[in-house]
Coordinates of C-alpha atoms and ligand atoms in Angstrom, one line a residue:
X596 CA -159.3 -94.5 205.7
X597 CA -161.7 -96.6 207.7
X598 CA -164.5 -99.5 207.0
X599 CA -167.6 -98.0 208.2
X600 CA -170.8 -100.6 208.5
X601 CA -173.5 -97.8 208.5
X602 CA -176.8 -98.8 210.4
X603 CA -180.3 -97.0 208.8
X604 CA -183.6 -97.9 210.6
X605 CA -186.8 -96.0 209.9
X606 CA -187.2 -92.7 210.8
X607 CA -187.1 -89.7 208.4
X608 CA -183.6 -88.7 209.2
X609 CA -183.1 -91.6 207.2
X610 CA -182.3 -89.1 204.0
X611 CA -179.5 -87.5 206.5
X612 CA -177.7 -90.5 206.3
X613 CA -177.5 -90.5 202.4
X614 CA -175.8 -87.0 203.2
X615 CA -173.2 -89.0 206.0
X616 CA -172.0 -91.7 203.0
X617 CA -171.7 -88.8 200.7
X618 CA -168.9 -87.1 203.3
X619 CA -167.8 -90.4 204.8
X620 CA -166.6 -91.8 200.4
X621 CA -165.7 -88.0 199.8
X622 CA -163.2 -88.3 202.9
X623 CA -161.6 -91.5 201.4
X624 CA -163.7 -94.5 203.9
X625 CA -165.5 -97.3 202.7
X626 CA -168.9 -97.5 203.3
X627 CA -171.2 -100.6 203.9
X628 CA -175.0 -99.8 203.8
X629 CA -177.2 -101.9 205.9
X630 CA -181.2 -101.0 206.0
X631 CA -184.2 -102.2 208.2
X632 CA -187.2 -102.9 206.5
X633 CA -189.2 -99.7 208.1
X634 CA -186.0 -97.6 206.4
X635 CA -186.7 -98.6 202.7
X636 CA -190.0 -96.7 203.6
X637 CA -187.9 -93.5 203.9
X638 CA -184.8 -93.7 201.6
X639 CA -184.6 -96.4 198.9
X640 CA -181.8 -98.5 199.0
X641 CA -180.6 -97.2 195.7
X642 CA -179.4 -94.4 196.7
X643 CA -177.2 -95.9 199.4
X644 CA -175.8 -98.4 196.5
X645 CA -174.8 -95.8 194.3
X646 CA -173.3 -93.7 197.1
X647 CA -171.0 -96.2 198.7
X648 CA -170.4 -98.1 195.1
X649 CA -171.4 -101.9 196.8
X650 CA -174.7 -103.8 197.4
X651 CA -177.5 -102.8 200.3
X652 CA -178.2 -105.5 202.5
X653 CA -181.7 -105.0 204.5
X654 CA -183.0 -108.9 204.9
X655 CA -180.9 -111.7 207.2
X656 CA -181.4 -114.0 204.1
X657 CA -180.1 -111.4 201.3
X658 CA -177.5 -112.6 199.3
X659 CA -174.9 -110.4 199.2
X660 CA -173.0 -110.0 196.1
X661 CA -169.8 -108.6 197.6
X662 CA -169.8 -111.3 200.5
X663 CA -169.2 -108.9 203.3
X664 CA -166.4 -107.3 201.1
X665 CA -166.1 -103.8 201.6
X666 CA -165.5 -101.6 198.2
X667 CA -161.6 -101.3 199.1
X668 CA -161.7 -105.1 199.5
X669 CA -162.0 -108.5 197.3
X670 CA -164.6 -110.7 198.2
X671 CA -163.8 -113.6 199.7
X672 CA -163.9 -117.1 197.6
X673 CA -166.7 -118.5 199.8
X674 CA -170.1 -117.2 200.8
X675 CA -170.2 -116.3 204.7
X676 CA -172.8 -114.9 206.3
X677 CA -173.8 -111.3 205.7
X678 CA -174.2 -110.3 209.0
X679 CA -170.9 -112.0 210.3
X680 CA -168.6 -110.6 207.8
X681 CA -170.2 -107.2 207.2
X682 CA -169.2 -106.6 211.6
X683 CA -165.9 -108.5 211.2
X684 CA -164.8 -106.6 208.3
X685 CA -165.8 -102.8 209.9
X686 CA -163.4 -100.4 211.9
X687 CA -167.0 -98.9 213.3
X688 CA -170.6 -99.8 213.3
X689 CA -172.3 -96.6 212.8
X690 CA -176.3 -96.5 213.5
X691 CA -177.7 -93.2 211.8
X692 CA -180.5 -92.4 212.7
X693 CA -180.9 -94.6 215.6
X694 CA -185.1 -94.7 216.2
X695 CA -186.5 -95.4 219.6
X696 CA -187.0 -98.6 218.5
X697 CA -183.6 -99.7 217.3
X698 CA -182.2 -98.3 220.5
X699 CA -184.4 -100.4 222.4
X700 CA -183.3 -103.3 220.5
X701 CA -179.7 -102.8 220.8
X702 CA -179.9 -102.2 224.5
X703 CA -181.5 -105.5 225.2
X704 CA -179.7 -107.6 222.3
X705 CA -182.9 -108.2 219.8
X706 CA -181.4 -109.7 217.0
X707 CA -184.6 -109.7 214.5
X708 CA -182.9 -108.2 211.3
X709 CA -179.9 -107.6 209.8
X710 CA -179.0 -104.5 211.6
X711 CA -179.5 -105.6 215.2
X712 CA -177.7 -109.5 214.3
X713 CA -174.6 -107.1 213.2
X714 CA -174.8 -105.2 216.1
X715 CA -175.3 -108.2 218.5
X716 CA -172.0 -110.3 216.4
X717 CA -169.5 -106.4 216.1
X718 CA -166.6 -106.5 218.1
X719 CA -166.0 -102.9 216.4
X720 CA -166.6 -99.5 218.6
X721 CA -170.4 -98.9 218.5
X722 CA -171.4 -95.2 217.8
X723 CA -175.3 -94.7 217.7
X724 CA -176.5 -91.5 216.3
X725 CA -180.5 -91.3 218.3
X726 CA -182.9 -89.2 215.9
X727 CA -186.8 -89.2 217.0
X728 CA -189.7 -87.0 218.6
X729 CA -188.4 -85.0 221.7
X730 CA -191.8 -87.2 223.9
X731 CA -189.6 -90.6 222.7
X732 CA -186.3 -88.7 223.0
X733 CA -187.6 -88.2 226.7
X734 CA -189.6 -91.0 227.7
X735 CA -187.8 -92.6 231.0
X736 CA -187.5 -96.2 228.6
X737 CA -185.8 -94.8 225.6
X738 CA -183.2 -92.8 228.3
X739 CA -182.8 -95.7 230.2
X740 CA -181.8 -97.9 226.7
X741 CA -179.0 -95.2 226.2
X742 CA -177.4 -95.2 229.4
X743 CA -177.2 -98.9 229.3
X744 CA -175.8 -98.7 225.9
X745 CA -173.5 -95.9 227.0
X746 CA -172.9 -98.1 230.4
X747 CA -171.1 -100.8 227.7
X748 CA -169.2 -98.6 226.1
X749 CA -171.1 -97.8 222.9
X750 CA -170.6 -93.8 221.8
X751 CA -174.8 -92.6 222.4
X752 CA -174.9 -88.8 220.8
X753 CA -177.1 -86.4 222.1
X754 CA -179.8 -85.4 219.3
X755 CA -179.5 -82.1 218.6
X756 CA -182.7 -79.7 219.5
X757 CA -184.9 -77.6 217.0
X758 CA -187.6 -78.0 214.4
X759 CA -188.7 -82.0 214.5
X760 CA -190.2 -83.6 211.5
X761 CA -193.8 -82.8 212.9
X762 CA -195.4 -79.4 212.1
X763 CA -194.8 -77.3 215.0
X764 CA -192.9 -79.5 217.1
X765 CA -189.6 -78.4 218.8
X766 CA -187.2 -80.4 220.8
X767 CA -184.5 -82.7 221.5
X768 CA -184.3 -85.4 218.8
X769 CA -183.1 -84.0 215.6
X770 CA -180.3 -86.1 213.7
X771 CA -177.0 -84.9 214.6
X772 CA -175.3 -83.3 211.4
X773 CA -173.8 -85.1 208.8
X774 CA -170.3 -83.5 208.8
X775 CA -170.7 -83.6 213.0
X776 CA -171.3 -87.5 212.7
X777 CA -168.5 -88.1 210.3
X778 CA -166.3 -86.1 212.9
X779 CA -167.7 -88.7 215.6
X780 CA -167.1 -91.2 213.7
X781 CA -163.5 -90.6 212.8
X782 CA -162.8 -90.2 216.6
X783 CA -163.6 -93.6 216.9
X784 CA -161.6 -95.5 214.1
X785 CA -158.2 -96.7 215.5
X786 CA -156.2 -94.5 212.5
X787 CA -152.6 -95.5 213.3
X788 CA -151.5 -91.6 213.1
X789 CA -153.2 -89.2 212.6
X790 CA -151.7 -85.3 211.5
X791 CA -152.1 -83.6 214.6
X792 CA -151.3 -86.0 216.8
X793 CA -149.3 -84.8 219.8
X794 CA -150.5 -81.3 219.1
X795 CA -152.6 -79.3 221.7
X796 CA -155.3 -77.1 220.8
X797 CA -157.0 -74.4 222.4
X798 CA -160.5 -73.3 220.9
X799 CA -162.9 -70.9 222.7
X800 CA -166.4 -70.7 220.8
X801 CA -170.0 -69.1 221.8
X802 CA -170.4 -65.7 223.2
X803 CA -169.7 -64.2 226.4
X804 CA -173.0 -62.5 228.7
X805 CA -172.1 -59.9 230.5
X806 CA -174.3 -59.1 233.5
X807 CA -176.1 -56.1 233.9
X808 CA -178.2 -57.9 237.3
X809 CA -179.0 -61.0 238.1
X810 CA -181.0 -62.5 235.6
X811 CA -179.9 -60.0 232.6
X812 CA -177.0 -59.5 230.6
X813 CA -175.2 -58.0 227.7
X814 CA -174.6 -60.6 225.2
X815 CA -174.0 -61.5 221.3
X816 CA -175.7 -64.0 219.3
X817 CA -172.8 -66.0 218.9
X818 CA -174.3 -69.9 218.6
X819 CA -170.8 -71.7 218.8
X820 CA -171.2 -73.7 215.7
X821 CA -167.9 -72.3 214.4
X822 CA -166.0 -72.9 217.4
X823 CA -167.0 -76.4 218.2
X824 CA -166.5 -77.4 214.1
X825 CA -163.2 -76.4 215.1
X826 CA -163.2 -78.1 217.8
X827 CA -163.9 -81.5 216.3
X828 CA -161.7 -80.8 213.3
X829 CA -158.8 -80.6 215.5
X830 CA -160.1 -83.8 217.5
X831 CA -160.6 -85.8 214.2
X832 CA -157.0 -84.9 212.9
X833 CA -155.8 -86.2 216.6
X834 CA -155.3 -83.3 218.7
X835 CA -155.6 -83.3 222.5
X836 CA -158.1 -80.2 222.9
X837 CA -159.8 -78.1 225.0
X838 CA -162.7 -75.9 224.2
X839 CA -163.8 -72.6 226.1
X840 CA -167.4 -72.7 225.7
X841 CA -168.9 -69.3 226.3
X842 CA -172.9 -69.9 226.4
X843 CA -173.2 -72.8 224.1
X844 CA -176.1 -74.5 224.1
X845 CA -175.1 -77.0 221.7
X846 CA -173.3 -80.2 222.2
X847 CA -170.2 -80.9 221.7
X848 CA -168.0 -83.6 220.0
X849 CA -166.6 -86.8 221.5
X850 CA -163.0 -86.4 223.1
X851 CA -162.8 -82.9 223.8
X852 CA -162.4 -81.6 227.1
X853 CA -164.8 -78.4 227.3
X854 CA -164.7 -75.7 229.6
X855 CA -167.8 -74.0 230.6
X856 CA -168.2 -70.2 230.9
X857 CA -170.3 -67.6 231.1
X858 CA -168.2 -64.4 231.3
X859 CA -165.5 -62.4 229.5
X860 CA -163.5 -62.4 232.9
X861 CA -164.0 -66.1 233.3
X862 CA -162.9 -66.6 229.3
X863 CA -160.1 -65.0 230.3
X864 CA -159.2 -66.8 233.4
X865 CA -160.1 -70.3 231.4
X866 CA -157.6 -69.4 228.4
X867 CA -154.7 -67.8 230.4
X868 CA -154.7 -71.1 232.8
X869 CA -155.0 -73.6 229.7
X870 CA -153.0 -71.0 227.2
X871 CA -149.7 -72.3 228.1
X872 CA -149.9 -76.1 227.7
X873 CA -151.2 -75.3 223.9
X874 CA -149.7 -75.0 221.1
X875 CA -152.3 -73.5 218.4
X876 CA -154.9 -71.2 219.8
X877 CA -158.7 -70.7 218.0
X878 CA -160.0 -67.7 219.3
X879 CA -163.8 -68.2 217.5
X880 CA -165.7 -66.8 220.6
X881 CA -167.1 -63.7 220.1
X882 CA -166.2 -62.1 223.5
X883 CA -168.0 -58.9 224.6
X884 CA -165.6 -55.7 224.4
X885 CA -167.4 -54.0 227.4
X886 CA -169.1 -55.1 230.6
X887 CA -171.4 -53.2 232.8
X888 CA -169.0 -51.5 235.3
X889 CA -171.3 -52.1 238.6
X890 CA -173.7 -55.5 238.1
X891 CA -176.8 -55.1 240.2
X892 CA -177.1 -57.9 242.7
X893 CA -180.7 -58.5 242.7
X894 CA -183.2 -57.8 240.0
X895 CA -183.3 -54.1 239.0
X896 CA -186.9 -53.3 238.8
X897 CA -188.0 -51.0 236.4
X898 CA -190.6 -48.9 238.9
X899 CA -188.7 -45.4 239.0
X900 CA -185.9 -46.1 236.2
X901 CA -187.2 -44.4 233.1
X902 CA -184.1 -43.4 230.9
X903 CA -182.2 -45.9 232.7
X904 CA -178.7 -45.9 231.6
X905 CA -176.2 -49.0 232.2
X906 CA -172.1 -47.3 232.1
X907 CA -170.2 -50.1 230.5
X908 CA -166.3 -50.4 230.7
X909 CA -164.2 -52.2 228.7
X910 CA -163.2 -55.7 229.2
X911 CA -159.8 -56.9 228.3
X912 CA -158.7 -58.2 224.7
X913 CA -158.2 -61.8 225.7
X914 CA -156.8 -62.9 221.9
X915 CA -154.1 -59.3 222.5
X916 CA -153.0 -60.3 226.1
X917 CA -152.4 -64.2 224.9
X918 CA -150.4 -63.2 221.8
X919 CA -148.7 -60.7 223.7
X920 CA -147.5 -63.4 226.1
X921 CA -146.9 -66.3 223.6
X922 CA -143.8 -68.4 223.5
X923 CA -142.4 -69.1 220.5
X924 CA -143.8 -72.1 218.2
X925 CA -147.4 -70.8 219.1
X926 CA -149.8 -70.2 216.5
X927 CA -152.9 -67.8 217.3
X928 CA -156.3 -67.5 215.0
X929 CA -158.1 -65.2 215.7
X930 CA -161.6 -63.9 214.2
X931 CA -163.2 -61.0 213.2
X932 CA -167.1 -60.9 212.8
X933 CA -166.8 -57.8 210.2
X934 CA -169.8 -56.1 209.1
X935 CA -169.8 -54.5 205.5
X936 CA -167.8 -53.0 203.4
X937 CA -163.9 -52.6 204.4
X938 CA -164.2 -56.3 206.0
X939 CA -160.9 -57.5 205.1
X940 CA -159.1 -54.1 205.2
X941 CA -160.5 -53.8 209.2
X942 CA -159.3 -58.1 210.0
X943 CA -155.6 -57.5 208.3
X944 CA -155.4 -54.5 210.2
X945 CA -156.2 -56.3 213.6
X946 CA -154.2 -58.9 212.7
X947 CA -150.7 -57.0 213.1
X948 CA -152.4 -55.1 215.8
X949 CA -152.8 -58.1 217.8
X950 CA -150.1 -59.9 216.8
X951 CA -151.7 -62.7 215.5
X952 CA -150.3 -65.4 212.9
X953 CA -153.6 -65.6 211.0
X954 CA -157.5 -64.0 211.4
X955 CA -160.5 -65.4 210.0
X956 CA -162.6 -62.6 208.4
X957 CA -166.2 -62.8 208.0
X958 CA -168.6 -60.5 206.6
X959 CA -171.9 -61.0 209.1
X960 CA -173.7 -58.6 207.4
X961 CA -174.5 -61.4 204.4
X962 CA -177.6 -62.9 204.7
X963 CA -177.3 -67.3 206.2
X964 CA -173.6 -66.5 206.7
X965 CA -171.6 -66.1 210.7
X966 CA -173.7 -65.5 213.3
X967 CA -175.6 -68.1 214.5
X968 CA -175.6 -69.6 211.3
X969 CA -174.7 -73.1 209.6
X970 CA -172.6 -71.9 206.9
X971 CA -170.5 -69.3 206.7
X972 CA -168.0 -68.1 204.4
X973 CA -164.5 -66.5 205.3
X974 CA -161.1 -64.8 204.0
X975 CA -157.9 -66.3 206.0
X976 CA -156.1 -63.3 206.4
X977 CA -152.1 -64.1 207.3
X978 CA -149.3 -61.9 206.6
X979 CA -148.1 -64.4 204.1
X980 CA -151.2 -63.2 202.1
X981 CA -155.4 -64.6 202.3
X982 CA -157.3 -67.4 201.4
X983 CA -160.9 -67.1 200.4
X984 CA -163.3 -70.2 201.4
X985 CA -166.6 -69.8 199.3
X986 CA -169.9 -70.4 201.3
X987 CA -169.7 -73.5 203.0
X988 CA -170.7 -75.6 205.8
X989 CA -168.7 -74.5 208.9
X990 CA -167.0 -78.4 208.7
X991 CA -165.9 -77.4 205.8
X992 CA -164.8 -74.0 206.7
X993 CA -163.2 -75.7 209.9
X994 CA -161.1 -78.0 207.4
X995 CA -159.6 -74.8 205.5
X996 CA -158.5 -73.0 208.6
X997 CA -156.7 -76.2 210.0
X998 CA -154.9 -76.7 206.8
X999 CA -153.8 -73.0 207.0
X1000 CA -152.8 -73.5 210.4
X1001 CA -150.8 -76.4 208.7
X1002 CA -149.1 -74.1 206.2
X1003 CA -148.5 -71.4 209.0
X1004 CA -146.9 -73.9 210.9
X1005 CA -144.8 -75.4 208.3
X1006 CA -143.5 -72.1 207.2
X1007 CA -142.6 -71.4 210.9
X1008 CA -140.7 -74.3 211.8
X1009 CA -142.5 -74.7 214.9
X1010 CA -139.9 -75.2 217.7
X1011 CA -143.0 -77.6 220.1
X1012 CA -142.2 -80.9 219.6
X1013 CA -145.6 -81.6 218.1
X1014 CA -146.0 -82.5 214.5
X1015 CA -147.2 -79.3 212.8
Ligands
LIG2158 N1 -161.5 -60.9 221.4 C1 -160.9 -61.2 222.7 N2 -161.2 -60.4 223.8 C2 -162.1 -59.4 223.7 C3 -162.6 -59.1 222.4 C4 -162.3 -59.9 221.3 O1 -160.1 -62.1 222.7 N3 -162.3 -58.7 224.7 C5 -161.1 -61.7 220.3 C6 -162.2 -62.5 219.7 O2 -162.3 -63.8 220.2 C7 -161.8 -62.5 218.2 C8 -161.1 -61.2 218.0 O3 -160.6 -60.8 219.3 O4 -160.9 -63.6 217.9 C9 -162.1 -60.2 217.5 O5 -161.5 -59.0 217.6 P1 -162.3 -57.6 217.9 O6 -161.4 -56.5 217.8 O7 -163.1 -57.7 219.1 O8 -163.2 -57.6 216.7 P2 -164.8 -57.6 216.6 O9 -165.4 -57.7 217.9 O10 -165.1 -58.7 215.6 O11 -165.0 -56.2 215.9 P3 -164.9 -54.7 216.4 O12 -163.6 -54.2 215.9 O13 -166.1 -54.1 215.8 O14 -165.0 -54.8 217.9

């Protein structure tokens, strides 16, 4: 549980951050609300009040009715200042969404509201969540306020990139998601221990492109949202891990070492060098079963090539070669992108195939579900018996397969000296 002094300025992510509280009370924290003036134009300060169960403060001369108390805490017997006692109460000082403007201010120590005072008086981790047009995203000043920020130690995400509050805009600058910034955030709070701590985990995510010259390939359209929700679970219960990324565009969360790759050959090569040292293994990346046999080197033109045909040979089952080498106390995941009916029959029948202690089924036929997707919605297949997770964000679904790595590893007696 952690005191989280949540930061809103103006911008119209601002309704995003009603979504943040929601998680942040529904994960056990204590949320404190603080607004700038140009974010009562976008969410009212109402909503925040009856999400986090204590007073808003958006003016340096509010009084504040809980006296800088948190909701988990009694208010002292005297009136201190808001801005003082809101920062020296806080594990974490949260800013979500950060505009260009508040990032400015921050990086140069305005204090002309409530927000940037608190921010100027915390001696709390800082973790600034940016969320604004990709032009201001860009601009050489707004960059310039984040590496200084970032040069002082305060946690700067990257936006993510998509549709932007503007018709017809596309870019860097969208609010990193809710359950993403809760993740973030929990990284940052000293927890005393955490559940996994001491345990290391290997997650691969994305999909492997296979080349068929040099700028074409045989892919999937694997986005790696799965992989890194995994990723950060793991991080956020206190894991050390590392993540294969196979073609992910996306960023990742704080405090995981990532592993670039392109390849099904260089997946492999990344997960039998880092296999050993781990002790659960997430195979989420959808890795490509064949590869063109003989790559072109240059550009295959197409002058002369009608009917061209591309001979493909198979690659090797990264997920069967690991479990075939595992030492004992490891626990493998691994997924199956099933499509139609027969779904679960196919996954429990790859999971004794492989030799795997659990497989995550999901049915990628189903309309906003799996592939490059945000939800998804899964059977956890183990021979013990399966667990069905209703649609959900993939957080959520992240949560559910870590607490059925739990149970696998508590009915296994793990023999790795990590806490299961
Ligand atoms: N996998 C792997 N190496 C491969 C192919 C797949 O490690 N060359 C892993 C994937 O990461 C995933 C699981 O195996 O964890 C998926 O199994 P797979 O048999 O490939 O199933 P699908 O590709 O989902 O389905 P299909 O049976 O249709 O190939």
């Amino acid at each position: 549980m952690a005191r989280i002094l949540l930061g809103v300025s103006g911008g119209i992510a601002a309704y995003k951050a009603l979504e943040l509280v929601r998680l942040a009370t529904k994960a056990g924290h204590s949320v404190r609300v603080v607004q700038t003036p140009a974010a009562l134009e976008f969410v009212g300060a109402a909503s925040f009040a009856a999400l986090t169960g204590a007073p808003v403060l958006v003016g340096e001369h509010d009084r504040d009715p809980a006296r800088g108390a948190f909701p988990d805490q009694r208010p002292p017997d005297h009136e201190p200042p808001s801005h003082l006692e809101l920062v020296r109460n806080a594990d974490v000082l949260v800013v979500a969404p950060a505009t260009a403007n508040t990032i400015a201010k921050l990086a140069h120590g305005l204090a002309d509201n409530l927000l940037t005072s608190a921010a100027l008086a915390a001696t709390c981790p800082l973790l600034v969540a940016p969320a604004m047009n990709h032009h201001m995203w860009h601009n050489a000043a707004t960059q310039a306020n984040v590496e200084l920020l970032r040069a002082r130690g305060a946690t700067v995400l990257e936006p993510g990139t998509g549709a932007l509050a503007t018709r017809d805009e596309w870019g860097a600058g969208r609010l990193t998601e809710p359950s993403d910034l809760l993740a973030a955030v929990e990284l940052l709070v000293p927890s005393g221990s955490r559940p996994w701590d001491g345990l290391r985990v290997l997650v691969t995510a994305g999909g492997t492109r296979e080349p068929i010259d040099a700028v074409r390939y045989v892919g999937n359209r694997s986005s790696g949202r799965m992989g890194l929700a995994l990723a950060a679970e793991a991080a956020a219960r206190g894991a050390r891990v590392a993540l294969v990324a196979a073609n992910v565009a996306l960023a990742g969360a704080p405090g995981v070492r990532r592993l670039d790759v392109e390849t099904a050959a260089e997946l492999l090569a990344a997960c039998e060098r880092e296999f050993a040292d781990c002790d659960v293994l997430l195979m989420a990346a959808a890795v490509a079963d064949f590869t063109p046999s003989q790559p072109a080197g240059g550009k295959l033109e197409k002058r002369g090539r009608e009917g061209l045909t591309i001979a493909l040979e198979p690659t090797v089952d990264v997920l069967a070669r690991l479990a075939a080498g595992r030492a004992p106390g490891q626990t493998i995941v691994g997924f199956a992108a099933q499509h139609g009916a027969g779904a679960l029959e196919r996954g429990r029948e790859k999971l004794l195939r492989k030799g795997l202690d659990a497989i995550v089924v999901n049915d990628v036929s189903r309309e906003g579900i799996g592939f490059d997707a945000l939800d998804n919605e899964v059977t956890i297949v183990s021979v013990d018996g399966e667990r069905h997770v209703p649609r959900a964000t993939k957080m959520e679904v992240a949560r559910a397969i870590a607490d059925a790595v739990d149970a696998l590893r508590a009915t296994r007696a793990p023999t790795s000296s990590a806490a299961p």
